[in-house]
Amino acid sequence: MAALSCKKHCRTEMTQESCKGQLFTNRELWRLMCPLVIELLLTLLVGMIDSIMVSSVGEAAVSGVSLVDTVMQLLIYLFAALGTGGAVVAGQYLGSGNQKDACKSSEQLIGFSAVFSLAVMVVLIILKDIILNRLFGEITPEVRKYADTYLTITAFSIPAIAVYEAGAATFRAMSNSKITMWISLMMNMINVTGNAIFIYGAGMATGGAAVSTEVLEGSGIRGSIAQNSQDEAKETVDGWLEEIGTFGQE
């Protein structure tokens, strides 16, 4: 019994020593990862909700939304990767206790994401016909009409997506992933409500789904900005806009 008690005591000491050498405990990692998984599911749910709710219009509308949604998902992953890379730099400054440079790097990340996404938006609108004809291959004229409408409107939400992803990545660098999860949940609720109004109420078909997407992306930015201001993670909204406006002049 004494030997067994000694072994348990040694294991407890080894566990404590190993935990001391860890930056984060398993519970802290779990609390950080769970909201990230839920947020990813909610992000993917936006396109699925559009496809489901637009199904009342017809099969061609569902096909058009689904085709364009593959392109939008690719852009979301692109901007998420961009935001994560920039947040690494901010996280390094935060880890060293340099809050001023952390705020500055976050502002630069948002400024670059905004400028880059505007360029992507312009290119996507210019090459819209090539994307529909070459990338999607042989599609019926009706599907092409719905896809064209949905792509044209949702293209204007690309800067909003990029700025939101940059802000979300900054929150993750601050070990606060719950905020973006709640914002994503709010965006999905707005998307469902907007689709019901514009698709069923106004009869705008895929255009209604696209307008609803515009509204939810804008609400995501406003939610990120409001929370950033509350937590003093960045400068004021005016500072953000000034950074975006002067980014190309630096």
Short mmCIF file of C-alpha atoms in Angstrom, two decimals:
data_model
loop_
_atom_site.label_atom_id
_atom_site.label_comp_id
_atom_site.label_asym_id
_atom_site.label_seq_id
_atom_site.Cartn_x
_atom_site.Cartn_y
_atom_site.Cartn_z
CA MET A 1 0.00 0.00 0.00
CA ALA A 2 2.83 2.35 0.84
CA ALA A 3 4.48 1.62 -2.51
CA LEU A 4 1.19 2.24 -4.38
CA SER A 5 0.69 5.52 -2.52
CA CYS A 6 4.23 6.56 -3.36
CA LYS A 7 3.63 5.83 -7.07
CA LYS A 8 0.44 7.92 -7.09
CA HIS A 9 2.25 10.75 -5.35
CA CYS A 10 5.08 10.63 -7.91
CA ARG A 11 2.58 10.67 -10.81
CA THR A 12 0.81 13.67 -9.30
CA GLU A 13 4.09 15.54 -8.96
CA MET A 14 5.09 14.66 -12.56
CA THR A 15 1.71 15.88 -13.81
CA GLN A 16 2.07 19.15 -11.95
CA GLU A 17 5.59 19.64 -13.24
CA SER A 18 4.52 18.96 -16.82
CA CYS A 19 1.61 21.43 -16.47
CA LYS A 20 3.98 24.09 -15.21
CA GLY A 21 5.92 23.86 -18.45
CA GLN A 22 2.79 24.40 -20.59
CA LEU A 23 1.69 27.81 -21.78
CA PHE A 24 -1.99 26.80 -21.75
CA THR A 25 -3.88 24.12 -19.89
CA ASN A 26 -6.13 21.66 -21.72
CA ARG A 27 -9.17 23.44 -20.34
CA GLU A 28 -7.98 26.80 -21.67
CA LEU A 29 -7.30 25.28 -25.10
CA TRP A 30 -10.74 23.69 -25.09
CA ARG A 31 -12.39 27.00 -24.20
CA LEU A 32 -10.52 28.63 -27.10
CA MET A 33 -11.16 25.90 -29.68
CA CYS A 34 -14.87 25.24 -29.07
CA PRO A 35 -16.02 28.72 -30.17
CA LEU A 36 -13.73 28.48 -33.22
CA VAL A 37 -15.39 25.24 -34.38
CA ILE A 38 -18.87 26.66 -33.79
CA GLU A 39 -17.96 29.87 -35.63
CA LEU A 40 -16.69 27.88 -38.63
CA LEU A 41 -19.92 25.90 -38.77
CA LEU A 42 -21.95 29.10 -38.55
CA THR A 43 -19.89 30.65 -41.36
CA LEU A 44 -20.55 27.67 -43.62
CA LEU A 45 -24.21 27.76 -42.62
CA VAL A 46 -24.75 31.14 -44.28
CA GLY A 47 -24.50 29.75 -47.82
CA MET A 48 -26.54 26.67 -46.90
CA ILE A 49 -29.33 28.83 -45.52
CA ASP A 50 -29.40 30.86 -48.74
CA SER A 51 -29.68 27.69 -50.81
CA ILE A 52 -32.42 26.22 -48.61
CA MET A 53 -34.54 29.34 -48.43
CA VAL A 54 -34.17 30.16 -52.12
CA SER A 55 -35.36 26.66 -53.03
CA SER A 56 -38.94 27.96 -53.09
CA VAL A 57 -38.02 29.90 -56.25
CA GLY A 58 -36.97 26.78 -58.15
CA GLU A 59 -34.14 24.38 -58.91
CA ALA A 60 -32.38 26.87 -61.18
CA ALA A 61 -32.17 29.42 -58.35
CA VAL A 62 -30.71 26.83 -55.97
CA SER A 63 -28.11 25.86 -58.57
CA GLY A 64 -27.16 29.48 -59.19
CA VAL A 65 -26.69 30.23 -55.49
CA SER A 66 -24.73 27.02 -54.90
CA LEU A 67 -22.33 27.74 -57.77
CA VAL A 68 -21.57 31.26 -56.59
CA ASP A 69 -21.32 30.12 -52.99
CA THR A 70 -18.28 27.96 -53.87
CA VAL A 71 -16.45 31.08 -55.03
CA MET A 72 -17.47 33.06 -51.95
CA GLN A 73 -16.35 30.28 -49.62
CA LEU A 74 -12.96 30.28 -51.32
CA LEU A 75 -12.65 34.04 -50.72
CA ILE A 76 -13.69 33.63 -47.08
CA TYR A 77 -10.90 31.09 -46.55
CA LEU A 78 -8.46 33.42 -48.33
CA PHE A 79 -9.28 36.39 -46.10
CA ALA A 80 -9.34 34.19 -42.99
CA ALA A 81 -5.82 33.00 -43.80
CA LEU A 82 -4.73 36.59 -44.41
CA GLY A 83 -6.20 37.70 -41.11
CA THR A 84 -4.61 34.82 -39.22
CA GLY A 85 -1.19 35.65 -40.61
CA GLY A 86 -1.52 39.28 -39.59
CA ALA A 87 -2.86 38.36 -36.16
CA VAL A 88 0.29 36.31 -35.51
CA VAL A 89 2.31 39.53 -35.59
CA ALA A 90 -0.17 41.27 -33.26
CA GLY A 91 -0.07 38.24 -30.96
CA GLN A 92 3.70 38.44 -30.73
CA TYR A 93 3.50 42.08 -29.66
CA LEU A 94 0.78 41.26 -27.14
CA GLY A 95 2.89 38.43 -25.75
CA SER A 96 5.81 40.78 -25.23
CA GLY A 97 3.57 43.36 -23.53
CA ASN A 98 3.90 45.88 -26.36
CA GLN A 99 0.26 46.94 -26.64
CA LYS A 100 0.97 50.03 -28.76
CA ASP A 101 2.63 48.08 -31.58
CA ALA A 102 -0.02 45.36 -31.25
CA CYS A 103 -2.74 47.96 -31.92
CA LYS A 104 -0.75 49.42 -34.80
CA SER A 105 -0.22 46.03 -36.44
CA SER A 106 -3.95 45.29 -36.07
CA GLU A 107 -4.82 48.57 -37.77
CA GLN A 108 -2.40 47.80 -40.59
CA LEU A 109 -3.95 44.36 -40.97
CA ILE A 110 -7.43 45.85 -41.29
CA GLY A 111 -6.20 48.53 -43.68
CA PHE A 112 -4.43 46.06 -45.94
CA SER A 113 -7.39 43.67 -45.87
CA ALA A 114 -9.74 46.48 -46.89
CA VAL A 115 -7.55 47.66 -49.79
CA PHE A 116 -6.79 44.14 -50.99
CA SER A 117 -10.45 43.09 -50.82
CA LEU A 118 -11.49 46.15 -52.84
CA ALA A 119 -9.08 45.06 -55.57
CA VAL A 120 -10.48 41.51 -55.43
CA MET A 121 -14.01 42.88 -55.67
CA VAL A 122 -13.19 44.95 -58.76
CA VAL A 123 -11.45 42.01 -60.46
CA LEU A 124 -14.35 39.69 -59.65
CA ILE A 125 -16.91 42.09 -61.10
CA ILE A 126 -14.84 42.65 -64.25
CA LEU A 127 -14.23 38.93 -64.78
CA LYS A 128 -17.77 37.95 -63.81
CA ASP A 129 -18.73 36.70 -67.28
CA ILE A 130 -15.51 34.69 -67.62
CA ILE A 131 -16.11 33.05 -64.24
CA LEU A 132 -19.68 32.12 -65.12
CA ASN A 133 -18.81 30.81 -68.57
CA ARG A 134 -15.42 29.17 -67.99
CA LEU A 135 -15.37 28.13 -64.36
CA PHE A 136 -18.88 26.77 -64.15
CA GLY A 137 -18.89 25.24 -67.62
CA GLU A 138 -22.13 24.35 -69.35
CA ILE A 139 -25.04 25.81 -67.38
CA THR A 140 -28.53 26.62 -68.54
CA PRO A 141 -29.46 30.25 -69.30
CA GLU A 142 -31.85 30.30 -66.34
CA VAL A 143 -29.19 29.08 -63.90
CA ARG A 144 -26.74 31.59 -65.36
CA LYS A 145 -29.24 34.42 -64.84
CA TYR A 146 -29.73 33.57 -61.18
CA ALA A 147 -25.99 33.05 -60.64
CA ASP A 148 -25.20 36.36 -62.33
CA THR A 149 -27.63 38.25 -60.09
CA TYR A 150 -26.36 36.59 -56.91
CA LEU A 151 -22.69 37.06 -57.82
CA THR A 152 -23.09 40.71 -58.82
CA ILE A 153 -24.71 41.70 -55.52
CA THR A 154 -22.64 39.54 -53.17
CA ALA A 155 -19.40 40.78 -54.78
CA PHE A 156 -19.94 44.11 -53.02
CA SER A 157 -19.83 42.32 -49.65
CA ILE A 158 -16.23 41.14 -50.21
CA PRO A 159 -14.61 44.13 -48.39
CA ALA A 160 -16.96 43.55 -45.46
CA ILE A 161 -15.93 39.89 -45.32
CA ALA A 162 -12.24 40.78 -45.37
CA VAL A 163 -12.49 43.41 -42.62
CA TYR A 164 -14.59 41.09 -40.46
CA GLU A 165 -12.10 38.22 -40.83
CA ALA A 166 -9.23 40.56 -39.92
CA GLY A 167 -11.04 41.70 -36.79
CA ALA A 168 -11.99 38.12 -35.87
CA ALA A 169 -8.38 36.97 -36.21
CA THR A 170 -7.28 39.79 -33.90
CA PHE A 171 -9.76 38.65 -31.27
CA ARG A 172 -8.39 35.12 -31.52
CA ALA A 173 -4.88 36.46 -30.98
CA MET A 174 -6.25 37.99 -27.77
CA SER A 175 -7.55 34.52 -26.71
CA ASN A 176 -11.11 35.79 -27.02
CA SER A 177 -12.85 33.64 -29.63
CA LYS A 178 -16.29 33.78 -28.01
CA ILE A 179 -16.95 37.26 -29.37
CA THR A 180 -16.70 36.21 -33.01
CA MET A 181 -18.83 33.15 -32.30
CA TRP A 182 -21.67 35.32 -30.95
CA ILE A 183 -21.27 37.75 -33.86
CA SER A 184 -21.50 34.83 -36.32
CA LEU A 185 -24.66 33.64 -34.57
CA MET A 186 -26.12 37.13 -34.84
CA MET A 187 -25.22 37.25 -38.53
CA ASN A 188 -27.01 33.95 -39.19
CA MET A 189 -30.14 35.21 -37.43
CA ILE A 190 -30.04 38.37 -39.56
CA ASN A 191 -29.53 36.23 -42.67
CA VAL A 192 -32.60 34.10 -41.96
CA THR A 193 -34.71 37.18 -41.23
CA GLY A 194 -33.41 39.02 -44.30
CA ASN A 195 -34.03 36.04 -46.58
CA ALA A 196 -37.59 35.74 -45.29
CA ILE A 197 -38.21 39.43 -45.99
CA PHE A 198 -36.50 39.77 -49.37
CA ILE A 199 -37.18 36.30 -50.85
CA TYR A 200 -40.66 35.51 -49.55
CA GLY A 201 -41.95 39.01 -48.84
CA ALA A 202 -40.45 41.08 -51.67
CA GLY A 203 -40.16 38.20 -54.14
CA MET A 204 -36.59 39.10 -55.11
CA ALA A 205 -35.45 35.46 -55.55
CA THR A 206 -31.63 35.15 -55.58
CA GLY A 207 -31.33 38.93 -55.46
CA GLY A 208 -33.09 38.86 -52.09
CA ALA A 209 -30.65 36.27 -50.75
CA ALA A 210 -27.73 38.39 -51.96
CA VAL A 211 -29.11 41.58 -50.37
CA SER A 212 -29.56 39.70 -47.10
CA THR A 213 -25.92 38.61 -47.32
CA GLU A 214 -24.88 42.24 -47.77
CA VAL A 215 -26.82 43.23 -44.66
CA LEU A 216 -25.42 40.45 -42.49
CA GLU A 217 -21.80 41.15 -43.51
CA GLY A 218 -22.29 44.82 -42.67
CA SER A 219 -23.75 43.88 -39.31
CA GLY A 220 -20.74 41.65 -38.68
CA ILE A 221 -18.39 44.60 -39.17
CA ARG A 222 -20.46 46.82 -36.89
CA GLY A 223 -20.49 44.12 -34.23
CA SER A 224 -16.70 43.70 -34.44
CA ILE A 225 -16.09 47.45 -34.30
CA ALA A 226 -18.42 47.91 -31.33
CA GLN A 227 -16.79 45.10 -29.38
CA ASN A 228 -13.29 46.28 -30.29
CA SER A 229 -14.16 49.74 -28.99
CA GLN A 230 -15.61 48.29 -25.82
CA ASP A 231 -12.58 46.10 -25.06
CA GLU A 232 -10.11 48.81 -26.09
CA ALA A 233 -8.44 46.28 -28.38
CA LYS A 234 -7.88 48.89 -31.06
CA GLU A 235 -8.26 52.59 -31.68
CA THR A 236 -11.61 54.20 -32.39
CA VAL A 237 -13.59 53.66 -35.59
CA ASP A 238 -12.29 56.96 -36.91
CA GLY A 239 -8.74 55.69 -36.46
CA TRP A 240 -9.59 52.57 -38.41
CA LEU A 241 -11.07 54.51 -41.30
CA GLU A 242 -8.13 56.91 -41.31
CA GLU A 243 -5.72 53.98 -41.47
CA ILE A 244 -7.64 52.47 -44.40
CA GLY A 245 -7.65 55.79 -46.22
CA THR A 246 -3.96 56.49 -45.74
CA PHE A 247 -2.74 52.93 -46.28
CA GLY A 248 -2.02 53.40 -49.96
CA GLN A 249 -0.08 56.61 -49.31
CA GLU A 250 2.47 55.01 -46.98
#
